[in-house]
PDB file of C-alpha atoms and ligand atoms in Angstrom:
ATOM      1  CA  UNK A  71    -310.471 197.555  46.377  1.00 57.00           C
ATOM      2  CA  UNK A  72    -309.459 198.048  42.564  1.00 64.00           C
ATOM      3  CA  UNK A  73    -305.711 198.633  42.025  1.00 73.00           C
ATOM      4  CA  UNK A  74    -304.532 201.787  40.765  1.00 81.00           C
ATOM      5  CA  UNK A  75    -301.863 202.379  38.557  1.00 86.00           C
ATOM      6  CA  UNK A  76    -300.549 205.439  38.569  1.00 86.00           C
ATOM      7  CA  UNK A  77    -300.250 206.989  34.715  1.00 90.00           C
ATOM      8  CA  UNK A  78    -297.688 209.106  33.471  1.00 88.00           C
ATOM      9  CA  UNK A  79    -299.367 210.739  30.472  1.00 87.00           C
ATOM     10  CA  UNK A  80    -297.624 214.478  30.336  1.00 86.00           C
ATOM     11  CA  UNK A  81    -295.740 214.484  27.288  1.00 86.00           C
ATOM     12  CA  UNK A  82    -294.580 217.869  25.981  1.00 87.00           C
ATOM     13  CA  UNK A  83    -292.891 217.958  21.835  1.00 89.00           C
ATOM     14  CA  UNK A  84    -293.837 218.617  18.299  1.00 90.00           C
ATOM     15  CA  UNK A  85    -293.877 216.247  15.589  1.00 94.00           C
ATOM     16  CA  UNK A  86    -291.430 215.925  13.504  1.00 92.00           C
ATOM     17  CA  UNK A  87    -288.724 217.458  16.057  1.00 94.00           C
ATOM     18  CA  UNK A  88    -285.793 215.262  17.665  1.00 96.00           C
ATOM     19  CA  UNK A  89    -286.074 216.538  21.365  1.00 96.00           C
ATOM     20  CA  UNK A  90    -283.081 216.227  24.043  1.00 97.00           C
ATOM     21  CA  UNK A  91    -284.305 214.625  26.637  1.00 96.00           C
ATOM     22  CA  UNK A  92    -281.417 213.615  29.038  1.00 97.00           C
ATOM     23  CA  UNK A  93    -278.029 213.856  28.023  1.00 97.00           C
ATOM     24  CA  UNK A  94    -277.744 210.952  25.815  1.00 98.00           C
ATOM     25  CA  UNK A  95    -280.863 210.349  24.639  1.00 98.00           C
ATOM     26  CA  UNK A  96    -282.894 212.113  21.969  1.00 98.00           C
ATOM     27  CA  UNK A  97    -286.484 211.357  20.961  1.00 98.00           C
ATOM     28  CA  UNK A  98    -288.707 212.589  17.707  1.00 98.00           C
ATOM     29  CA  UNK A  99    -291.923 211.509  17.947  1.00 97.00           C
ATOM     30  CA  UNK A 100    -294.007 209.782  14.560  1.00 96.00           C
ATOM     31  CA  UNK A 101    -297.336 211.102  14.021  1.00 95.00           C
ATOM     32  CA  UNK A 102    -299.266 208.000  13.827  1.00 93.00           C
ATOM     33  CA  UNK A 103    -301.134 208.839  16.772  1.00 90.00           C
ATOM     34  CA  UNK A 104    -304.152 205.985  17.770  1.00 87.00           C
ATOM     35  CA  UNK A 105    -305.608 204.364  20.899  1.00 81.00           C
ATOM     36  CA  UNK A 106    -303.106 201.664  21.128  1.00 82.00           C
ATOM     37  CA  UNK A 107    -300.015 204.630  20.574  1.00 88.00           C
ATOM     38  CA  UNK A 108    -300.730 207.592  21.886  1.00 88.00           C
ATOM     39  CA  UNK A 109    -299.541 210.580  20.766  1.00 91.00           C
ATOM     40  CA  UNK A 110    -297.744 208.258  18.165  1.00 95.00           C
ATOM     41  CA  UNK A 111    -294.403 206.405  18.333  1.00 96.00           C
ATOM     42  CA  UNK A 112    -291.371 207.970  19.633  1.00 97.00           C
ATOM     43  CA  UNK A 113    -288.106 206.956  18.204  1.00 98.00           C
ATOM     44  CA  UNK A 114    -284.965 207.019  19.739  1.00 98.00           C
ATOM     45  CA  UNK A 115    -281.251 208.452  19.084  1.00 98.00           C
ATOM     46  CA  UNK A 116    -278.732 207.966  21.739  1.00 98.00           C
ATOM     47  CA  UNK A 117    -275.347 209.229  21.449  1.00 98.00           C
ATOM     48  CA  UNK A 118    -274.216 212.057  19.796  1.00 97.00           C
ATOM     49  CA  UNK A 119    -271.880 211.899  16.667  1.00 97.00           C
ATOM     50  CA  UNK A 120    -271.709 208.383  16.117  1.00 98.00           C
ATOM     51  CA  UNK A 121    -275.812 207.496  17.221  1.00 98.00           C
ATOM     52  CA  UNK A 122    -277.813 204.130  17.665  1.00 98.00           C
ATOM     53  CA  UNK A 123    -281.408 204.633  16.977  1.00 98.00           C
ATOM     54  CA  UNK A 124    -284.295 202.793  18.994  1.00 98.00           C
ATOM     55  CA  UNK A 125    -287.469 201.915  16.868  1.00 98.00           C
ATOM     56  CA  UNK A 126    -287.387 203.756  13.670  1.00 98.00           C
ATOM     57  CA  UNK A 127    -291.228 203.501  13.930  1.00 96.00           C
ATOM     58  CA  UNK A 128    -293.892 203.280  10.981  1.00 96.00           C
ATOM     59  CA  UNK A 129    -293.581 203.376   6.957  1.00 95.00           C
ATOM     60  CA  UNK A 130    -294.012 207.161   7.295  1.00 95.00           C
ATOM     61  CA  UNK A 131    -292.124 209.274   4.695  1.00 96.00           C
ATOM     62  CA  UNK A 132    -292.564 212.810   7.173  1.00 97.00           C
ATOM     63  CA  UNK A 133    -291.139 210.343  10.449  1.00 97.00           C
ATOM     64  CA  UNK A 134    -287.836 209.185   7.952  1.00 97.00           C
ATOM     65  CA  UNK A 135    -287.496 212.784   6.672  1.00 97.00           C
ATOM     66  CA  UNK A 136    -287.119 213.693  10.318  1.00 97.00           C
ATOM     67  CA  UNK A 137    -285.201 211.384  11.966  1.00 98.00           C
ATOM     68  CA  UNK A 138    -282.611 211.875   8.910  1.00 97.00           C
ATOM     69  CA  UNK A 139    -282.446 215.599   9.687  1.00 98.00           C
ATOM     70  CA  UNK A 140    -282.308 214.966  13.908  1.00 98.00           C
ATOM     71  CA  UNK A 141    -279.174 213.090  12.417  1.00 98.00           C
ATOM     72  CA  UNK A 142    -278.089 215.074  10.339  1.00 97.00           C
ATOM     73  CA  UNK A 143    -274.227 215.512  10.369  1.00 97.00           C
ATOM     74  CA  UNK A 144    -273.665 212.366  12.287  1.00 98.00           C
ATOM     75  CA  UNK A 145    -273.677 208.745  11.532  1.00 98.00           C
ATOM     76  CA  UNK A 146    -276.112 206.423  12.438  1.00 98.00           C
ATOM     77  CA  UNK A 147    -274.218 203.051  13.443  1.00 98.00           C
ATOM     78  CA  UNK A 148    -276.980 200.828  15.064  1.00 98.00           C
ATOM     79  CA  UNK A 149    -280.806 200.563  14.773  1.00 98.00           C
ATOM     80  CA  UNK A 150    -282.204 198.576  17.442  1.00 98.00           C
ATOM     81  CA  UNK A 151    -285.636 197.235  17.194  1.00 98.00           C
ATOM     82  CA  UNK A 152    -288.161 196.294  20.227  1.00 98.00           C
ATOM     83  CA  UNK A 153    -290.142 194.064  18.435  1.00 97.00           C
ATOM     84  CA  UNK A 154    -292.066 193.674  15.423  1.00 96.00           C
ATOM     85  CA  UNK A 155    -295.426 195.528  15.609  1.00 95.00           C
ATOM     86  CA  UNK A 156    -296.092 197.820  12.267  1.00 94.00           C
ATOM     87  CA  UNK A 157    -295.832 201.388  14.468  1.00 94.00           C
ATOM     88  CA  UNK A 158    -291.613 199.906  15.413  1.00 96.00           C
ATOM     89  CA  UNK A 159    -289.858 197.874  13.249  1.00 96.00           C
ATOM     90  CA  UNK A 160    -291.173 199.125   8.935  1.00 96.00           C
ATOM     91  CA  UNK A 161    -288.740 202.235   9.478  1.00 97.00           C
ATOM     92  CA  UNK A 162    -285.675 199.902   9.863  1.00 97.00           C
ATOM     93  CA  UNK A 163    -285.570 199.342   6.361  1.00 96.00           C
ATOM     94  CA  UNK A 164    -285.134 202.360   5.133  1.00 95.00           C
ATOM     95  CA  UNK A 165    -283.263 204.137   7.736  1.00 97.00           C
ATOM     96  CA  UNK A 166    -280.728 200.941   6.722  1.00 97.00           C
ATOM     97  CA  UNK A 167    -280.828 202.218   3.162  1.00 97.00           C
ATOM     98  CA  UNK A 168    -280.265 205.533   4.029  1.00 97.00           C
ATOM     99  CA  UNK A 169    -277.316 204.677   6.137  1.00 97.00           C
ATOM    100  CA  UNK A 170    -276.133 201.431   6.193  1.00 97.00           C
ATOM    101  CA  UNK A 171    -276.551 200.345   9.511  1.00 98.00           C
ATOM    102  CA  UNK A 172    -277.045 197.134  10.496  1.00 98.00           C
ATOM    103  CA  UNK A 173    -280.107 196.118  12.434  1.00 98.00           C
ATOM    104  CA  UNK A 174    -280.792 194.544  15.544  1.00 98.00           C
ATOM    105  CA  UNK A 175    -283.591 192.671  16.980  1.00 98.00           C
ATOM    106  CA  UNK A 176    -284.443 189.226  18.442  1.00 98.00           C
ATOM    107  CA  UNK A 177    -286.225 187.785  15.532  1.00 95.00           C
ATOM    108  CA  UNK A 178    -288.667 188.441  12.502  1.00 93.00           C
ATOM    109  CA  UNK A 179    -292.597 188.484  13.138  1.00 93.00           C
ATOM    110  CA  UNK A 180    -293.638 185.725  14.566  1.00 91.00           C
ATOM    111  CA  UNK A 181    -295.989 183.437  12.440  1.00 83.00           C
ATOM    112  CA  UNK A 182    -298.351 181.429  14.732  1.00 76.00           C
ATOM    113  CA  UNK A 183    -301.819 179.817  13.217  1.00 70.00           C
ATOM    114  CA  UNK A 184    -304.548 182.072  14.996  1.00 65.00           C
ATOM    115  CA  UNK A 185    -302.758 185.278  15.014  1.00 66.00           C
ATOM    116  CA  UNK A 186    -305.309 188.585  15.164  1.00 62.00           C
ATOM    117  CA  UNK A 187    -304.712 191.719  14.114  1.00 59.00           C
ATOM    118  CA  UNK A 188    -305.645 193.726  16.481  1.00 57.00           C
ATOM    119  CA  UNK A 189    -303.345 196.573  17.689  1.00 59.00           C
ATOM    120  CA  UNK A 190    -301.199 197.853  14.859  1.00 65.00           C
ATOM    121  CA  UNK A 191    -300.708 194.528  12.973  1.00 85.00           C
ATOM    122  CA  UNK A 192    -297.326 192.604  12.374  1.00 90.00           C
ATOM    123  CA  UNK A 193    -294.063 193.539   9.901  1.00 93.00           C
ATOM    124  CA  UNK A 194    -294.193 190.294   8.506  1.00 91.00           C
ATOM    125  CA  UNK A 195    -291.259 192.182   5.803  1.00 90.00           C
ATOM    126  CA  UNK A 196    -288.563 192.404   8.755  1.00 93.00           C
ATOM    127  CA  UNK A 197    -285.338 190.744   9.391  1.00 94.00           C
ATOM    128  CA  UNK A 198    -282.666 191.614  11.216  1.00 96.00           C
ATOM    129  CA  UNK A 199    -278.967 191.750  10.366  1.00 97.00           C
ATOM    130  CA  UNK A 200    -277.992 190.599  13.687  1.00 97.00           C
ATOM    131  CA  UNK A 201    -279.923 188.101  15.726  1.00 98.00           C
ATOM    132  CA  UNK A 202    -279.380 189.740  19.582  1.00 98.00           C
ATOM    133  CA  UNK A 203    -281.218 188.141  23.032  1.00 98.00           C
ATOM    134  CA  UNK A 204    -281.223 187.989  26.622  1.00 98.00           C
ATOM    135  CA  UNK A 205    -277.999 189.611  28.026  1.00 98.00           C
ATOM    136  CA  UNK A 206    -276.169 190.340  24.790  1.00 98.00           C
ATOM    137  CA  UNK A 207    -274.365 194.118  24.303  1.00 98.00           C
ATOM    138  CA  UNK A 208    -274.270 196.283  22.175  1.00 97.00           C
ATOM    139  CA  UNK A 209    -271.436 199.190  22.221  1.00 97.00           C
ATOM    140  CA  UNK A 210    -270.902 202.068  20.522  1.00 97.00           C
ATOM    141  CA  UNK A 211    -269.211 206.151  20.738  1.00 95.00           C
ATOM    142  CA  UNK A 212    -269.848 206.957  24.503  1.00 96.00           C
ATOM    143  CA  UNK A 213    -272.807 204.418  25.127  1.00 98.00           C
ATOM    144  CA  UNK A 214    -273.172 200.571  26.070  1.00 98.00           C
ATOM    145  CA  UNK A 215    -276.897 198.959  25.677  1.00 98.00           C
ATOM    146  CA  UNK A 216    -278.084 195.407  27.219  1.00 98.00           C
ATOM    147  CA  UNK A 217    -280.893 193.596  25.409  1.00 98.00           C
ATOM    148  CA  UNK A 218    -283.209 191.702  28.051  1.00 98.00           C
ATOM    149  CA  UNK A 219    -285.811 189.380  26.236  1.00 98.00           C
ATOM    150  CA  UNK A 220    -289.149 190.486  27.746  1.00 98.00           C
ATOM    151  CA  UNK A 221    -291.602 188.194  25.782  1.00 98.00           C
ATOM    152  CA  UNK A 222    -295.432 188.309  27.047  1.00 97.00           C
ATOM    153  CA  UNK A 223    -296.810 191.508  24.252  1.00 95.00           C
ATOM    154  CA  UNK A 224    -295.144 189.992  21.856  1.00 95.00           C
ATOM    155  CA  UNK A 225    -292.363 186.801  21.872  1.00 96.00           C
ATOM    156  CA  UNK A 226    -289.994 188.745  20.087  1.00 97.00           C
ATOM    157  CA  UNK A 227    -289.870 191.684  22.661  1.00 98.00           C
ATOM    158  CA  UNK A 228    -286.642 193.572  23.301  1.00 98.00           C
ATOM    159  CA  UNK A 229    -285.816 196.156  26.512  1.00 98.00           C
ATOM    160  CA  UNK A 230    -282.438 197.922  25.869  1.00 98.00           C
ATOM    161  CA  UNK A 231    -281.116 199.044  28.812  1.00 98.00           C
ATOM    162  CA  UNK A 232    -278.517 202.242  28.213  1.00 98.00           C
ATOM    163  CA  UNK A 233    -275.857 201.686  31.813  1.00 98.00           C
ATOM    164  CA  UNK A 234    -274.770 204.899  30.762  1.00 98.00           C
ATOM    165  CA  UNK A 235    -277.531 206.632  32.495  1.00 98.00           C
ATOM    166  CA  UNK A 236    -278.873 203.539  34.215  1.00 98.00           C
ATOM    167  CA  UNK A 237    -282.390 204.053  32.375  1.00 98.00           C
ATOM    168  CA  UNK A 238    -284.852 201.162  30.382  1.00 98.00           C
ATOM    169  CA  UNK A 239    -286.140 201.387  26.953  1.00 98.00           C
ATOM    170  CA  UNK A 240    -288.716 199.520  27.769  1.00 98.00           C
ATOM    171  CA  UNK A 241    -290.837 199.714  24.187  1.00 98.00           C
ATOM    172  CA  UNK A 242    -294.264 198.088  24.576  1.00 97.00           C
ATOM    173  CA  UNK A 243    -293.787 195.743  27.495  1.00 98.00           C
ATOM    174  CA  UNK A 244    -294.284 198.915  30.249  1.00 97.00           C
ATOM    175  CA  UNK A 245    -295.603 201.513  29.091  1.00 95.00           C
ATOM    176  CA  UNK A 246    -296.867 204.865  31.026  1.00 89.00           C
ATOM    177  CA  UNK A 247    -299.853 205.820  29.745  1.00 87.00           C
ATOM    178  CA  UNK A 248    -301.251 202.520  29.317  1.00 88.00           C
ATOM    179  CA  UNK A 249    -301.221 198.663  30.110  1.00 87.00           C
ATOM    180  CA  UNK A 250    -299.930 196.756  27.327  1.00 90.00           C
ATOM    181  CA  UNK A 251    -302.447 194.393  25.049  1.00 90.00           C
ATOM    182  CA  UNK A 252    -301.325 190.563  25.793  1.00 93.00           C
ATOM    183  CA  UNK A 253    -302.445 188.905  22.846  1.00 91.00           C
ATOM    184  CA  UNK A 254    -302.793 185.458  22.311  1.00 92.00           C
ATOM    185  CA  UNK A 255    -301.566 183.539  20.107  1.00 90.00           C
ATOM    186  CA  UNK A 256    -298.586 185.058  20.192  1.00 92.00           C
ATOM    187  CA  UNK A 257    -299.269 187.565  23.271  1.00 93.00           C
ATOM    188  CA  UNK A 258    -298.976 185.742  26.145  1.00 96.00           C
ATOM    189  CA  UNK A 259    -300.107 186.302  29.721  1.00 97.00           C
ATOM    190  CA  UNK A 260    -297.644 184.053  32.048  1.00 98.00           C
ATOM    191  CA  UNK A 261    -294.200 185.199  30.016  1.00 98.00           C
ATOM    192  CA  UNK A 262    -295.705 189.150  30.325  1.00 98.00           C
ATOM    193  CA  UNK A 263    -296.012 188.312  34.143  1.00 98.00           C
ATOM    194  CA  UNK A 264    -292.300 186.521  34.429  1.00 98.00           C
ATOM    195  CA  UNK A 265    -291.266 189.610  32.121  1.00 98.00           C
ATOM    196  CA  UNK A 266    -292.688 191.938  34.748  1.00 98.00           C
ATOM    197  CA  UNK A 267    -290.833 190.190  37.201  1.00 98.00           C
ATOM    198  CA  UNK A 268    -288.041 190.419  35.878  1.00 98.00           C
ATOM    199  CA  UNK A 269    -287.906 193.489  36.198  1.00 98.00           C
ATOM    200  CA  UNK A 270    -287.782 194.576  39.843  1.00 98.00           C
ATOM    201  CA  UNK A 271    -284.517 193.451  40.784  1.00 98.00           C
ATOM    202  CA  UNK A 272    -283.419 195.881  38.148  1.00 98.00           C
ATOM    203  CA  UNK A 273    -281.630 199.266  39.774  1.00 97.00           C
ATOM    204  CA  UNK A 274    -283.236 201.154  36.717  1.00 98.00           C
ATOM    205  CA  UNK A 275    -283.359 204.988  37.305  1.00 98.00           C
ATOM    206  CA  UNK A 276    -286.204 205.534  34.661  1.00 97.00           C
ATOM    207  CA  UNK A 277    -288.005 203.882  31.637  1.00 98.00           C
ATOM    208  CA  UNK A 278    -288.278 205.521  28.086  1.00 98.00           C
ATOM    209  CA  UNK A 279    -291.717 203.662  26.894  1.00 97.00           C
ATOM    210  CA  UNK A 280    -292.078 203.666  23.152  1.00 97.00           C
ATOM    211  CA  UNK A 281    -295.077 205.685  24.130  1.00 96.00           C
ATOM    212  CA  UNK A 282    -295.880 208.424  26.249  1.00 93.00           C
ATOM    213  CA  UNK A 283    -293.413 210.037  28.659  1.00 94.00           C
ATOM    214  CA  UNK A 284    -290.312 208.716  30.907  1.00 95.00           C
ATOM    215  CA  UNK A 285    -291.644 206.630  33.793  1.00 96.00           C
ATOM    216  CA  UNK A 286    -289.562 207.273  37.222  1.00 95.00           C
ATOM    217  CA  UNK A 287    -289.839 205.335  39.745  1.00 94.00           C
ATOM    218  CA  UNK A 288    -290.216 202.288  37.557  1.00 97.00           C
ATOM    219  CA  UNK A 289    -289.879 199.379  39.714  1.00 97.00           C
ATOM    220  CA  UNK A 290    -293.138 200.660  41.720  1.00 95.00           C
ATOM    221  CA  UNK A 291    -294.659 201.071  38.911  1.00 95.00           C
ATOM    222  CA  UNK A 292    -294.140 197.469  37.401  1.00 97.00           C
ATOM    223  CA  UNK A 293    -295.294 196.329  40.620  1.00 97.00           C
ATOM    224  CA  UNK A 294    -298.374 198.400  40.444  1.00 95.00           C
ATOM    225  CA  UNK A 295    -298.621 196.618  36.662  1.00 96.00           C
ATOM    226  CA  UNK A 296    -298.514 192.885  38.427  1.00 97.00           C
ATOM    227  CA  UNK A 297    -301.200 193.653  40.953  1.00 96.00           C
ATOM    228  CA  UNK A 298    -303.078 195.221  38.165  1.00 95.00           C
ATOM    229  CA  UNK A 299    -303.410 191.964  36.501  1.00 96.00           C
ATOM    230  CA  UNK A 300    -303.601 189.657  39.689  1.00 97.00           C
ATOM    231  CA  UNK A 301    -306.544 192.013  40.092  1.00 96.00           C
ATOM    232  CA  UNK A 302    -307.813 191.564  36.911  1.00 96.00           C
ATOM    233  CA  UNK A 303    -307.833 187.773  37.063  1.00 97.00           C
ATOM    234  CA  UNK A 304    -309.806 187.499  40.601  1.00 97.00           C
ATOM    235  CA  UNK A 305    -311.934 189.922  38.499  1.00 97.00           C
ATOM    236  CA  UNK A 306    -312.523 187.336  36.190  1.00 98.00           C
ATOM    237  CA  UNK A 307    -312.898 184.510  38.415  1.00 98.00           C
ATOM    238  CA  UNK A 308    -315.605 186.649  40.226  1.00 98.00           C
ATOM    239  CA  UNK A 309    -317.593 187.480  36.740  1.00 98.00           C
ATOM    240  CA  UNK A 310    -317.580 183.196  36.396  1.00 98.00           C
ATOM    241  CA  UNK A 311    -318.470 182.998  39.900  1.00 97.00           C
ATOM    242  CA  UNK A 312    -321.764 185.787  38.705  1.00 97.00           C
ATOM    243  CA  UNK A 313    -323.230 184.229  35.344  1.00 97.00           C
ATOM    244  CA  UNK A 314    -320.440 186.160  33.072  1.00 97.00           C
ATOM    245  CA  UNK A 315    -318.724 183.126  31.408  1.00 97.00           C
ATOM    246  CA  UNK A 316    -318.113 183.844  28.108  1.00 97.00           C
ATOM    247  CA  UNK A 317    -315.459 186.597  26.993  1.00 97.00           C
ATOM    248  CA  UNK A 318    -317.718 189.368  25.557  1.00 96.00           C
ATOM    249  CA  UNK A 319    -320.113 189.337  29.038  1.00 97.00           C
ATOM    250  CA  UNK A 320    -316.564 189.695  30.878  1.00 98.00           C
ATOM    251  CA  UNK A 321    -315.037 192.733  28.940  1.00 97.00           C
ATOM    252  CA  UNK A 322    -318.388 194.660  29.265  1.00 96.00           C
ATOM    253  CA  UNK A 323    -318.675 194.331  32.647  1.00 96.00           C
ATOM    254  CA  UNK A 324    -314.554 194.644  33.619  1.00 95.00           C
ATOM    255  CA  UNK A 325    -314.393 197.604  30.755  1.00 94.00           C
ATOM    256  CA  UNK A 326    -317.165 199.211  31.338  1.00 94.00           C
ATOM    257  CA  UNK A 327    -315.765 202.420  32.122  1.00 91.00           C
ATOM    258  CA  UNK A 328    -312.920 202.351  29.226  1.00 89.00           C
ATOM    259  CA  UNK A 329    -313.036 203.397  25.663  1.00 88.00           C
ATOM    260  CA  UNK A 330    -315.326 200.428  23.273  1.00 90.00           C
ATOM    261  CA  UNK A 331    -312.733 201.138  20.690  1.00 88.00           C
ATOM    262  CA  UNK A 332    -310.330 198.938  23.144  1.00 88.00           C
ATOM    263  CA  UNK A 333    -312.569 196.226  23.956  1.00 93.00           C
ATOM    264  CA  UNK A 334    -311.207 194.060  20.526  1.00 91.00           C
ATOM    265  CA  UNK A 335    -308.264 194.107  22.141  1.00 89.00           C
ATOM    266  CA  UNK A 336    -309.116 194.128  25.847  1.00 92.00           C
ATOM    267  CA  UNK A 337    -310.826 191.210  24.853  1.00 95.00           C
ATOM    268  CA  UNK A 338    -307.591 189.145  23.317  1.00 93.00           C
ATOM    269  CA  UNK A 339    -305.678 190.117  27.438  1.00 94.00           C
ATOM    270  CA  UNK A 340    -309.085 188.323  28.915  1.00 97.00           C
ATOM    271  CA  UNK A 341    -308.722 185.609  26.679  1.00 96.00           C
ATOM    272  CA  UNK A 342    -304.515 185.802  27.257  1.00 97.00           C
ATOM    273  CA  UNK A 343    -305.941 185.591  31.211  1.00 98.00           C
ATOM    274  CA  UNK A 344    -307.907 183.167  30.700  1.00 98.00           C
ATOM    275  CA  UNK A 345    -305.449 180.659  28.694  1.00 97.00           C
ATOM    276  CA  UNK A 346    -302.534 180.929  31.645  1.00 97.00           C
ATOM    277  CA  UNK A 347    -305.966 180.606  34.797  1.00 98.00           C
ATOM    278  CA  UNK A 348    -306.489 177.500  32.496  1.00 97.00           C
ATOM    279  CA  UNK A 349    -302.895 176.165  32.033  1.00 97.00           C
ATOM    280  CA  UNK A 350    -302.627 176.795  35.960  1.00 97.00           C
ATOM    281  CA  UNK A 351    -305.673 174.583  36.899  1.00 97.00           C
ATOM    282  CA  UNK A 352    -308.120 177.995  38.365  1.00 97.00           C
ATOM    283  CA  UNK A 353    -310.324 177.713  34.884  1.00 97.00           C
ATOM    284  CA  UNK A 354    -311.793 175.182  32.694  1.00 96.00           C
ATOM    285  CA  UNK A 355    -312.728 175.828  29.527  1.00 94.00           C
ATOM    286  CA  UNK A 356    -315.914 174.231  27.197  1.00 88.00           C
ATOM    287  CA  UNK A 357    -314.883 174.922  23.800  1.00 78.00           C
ATOM    288  CA  UNK A 358    -317.704 173.603  22.172  1.00 81.00           C
ATOM    289  CA  UNK A 359    -320.374 176.318  22.173  1.00 83.00           C
ATOM    290  CA  UNK A 360    -319.589 179.809  20.610  1.00 86.00           C
ATOM    291  CA  UNK A 361    -318.298 181.481  22.312  1.00 91.00           C
ATOM    292  CA  UNK A 362    -316.134 179.325  24.678  1.00 94.00           C
ATOM    293  CA  UNK A 363    -318.065 179.381  28.245  1.00 96.00           C
ATOM    294  CA  UNK A 364    -315.815 179.289  30.928  1.00 97.00           C
ATOM    295  CA  UNK A 365    -316.030 177.711  34.570  1.00 96.00           C
ATOM    296  CA  UNK A 366    -314.021 177.353  37.708  1.00 96.00           C
ATOM    297  CA  UNK A 367    -311.826 174.635  37.918  1.00 93.00           C
TER     298      UNK A 367
HETATM  299 ZN1   ZN B 186    -296.446 197.050  20.193  1.00 81.10          ZN
END
C-alpha cells in the first residue's frame, strides 16, 4: 500500500495583511502563488516591539510595503533566512536597508556545476551579515530561537526553533501542503533523510512552514514523509524491475496522478533518489546513454 501523507492545506489569510497566529507570531503572505509556493511566501514576524523577521520573501514591492506596515512603530532587530531560494531571501536586502537590522543565515547560495533552476531558483545576490549554524542561539526581546541545520532541500537550509512556544519554523524542509523538491547537485536525498530524522526526537509542538498552514503533531507528520520517501525508493526499484529504466519513464509511471507542471521537479527528486540509491549500492547507472539507464545492483 502506498503511504498516505496527512497533508494540511487549509489556510485563512489575506494578502498583505499581518495576522496574529500565536501569542508571539504574526504572518504576512506575499502574493507570489504558484505550483511550488502554494498561496505564496509566508513571512513570519516574531515578538512585539523589537521583532525578528523570518524570510522576508521575494523581491516584490507590494510585500515590502506590507511588511513595513505590519511592523510600523516597532523595531526590526533581526532578519533570519531559512535558505536562499528566490521566494525566501531576496527581501532581506531591502528590509535591511529600511530597518538597519542584521541578516542571519547559514551562508550564500551554493554554486555548483550542473545547477538547474527548478522551483523558484537561487538568490545569488544574498550574503548574510552573520553566518549561523546548527545549535546557534539568537535571542531578542522576549524570544529565543535556536538554529537547526537541515540540509537536503538546499545545503544551506536552516530551521528555527522558537523556545517560548516550542514551535519550529520549518522553511521548505517540512511543509504541510506538499513534499519538498530535492534537486541535485545541491539538493541531496541522503542529507534530506538525515535532516528529517533529526527532527524526530525533538519535542516541538507545532511547525510553521514558509508555505501553507501550521503542522500540528509534527513528529508523526515527519515520520509519514520518511515513509513516503522510502516508498518512492521501493517504487523506483519496481519500475527498474519492470523495465522502466530511465528517469522520464519512471516519472510517467510514479507521478501519473500529479500535475504535469510538477513533472520536471519530480524528475529532479527521482534523480536525487537514484544518486542516493547508487551511493548505497542498490542501483547501478549506465551513464553512456541519454537519458541515463538504471539497473538493479
Ligand atoms: Zn526552497
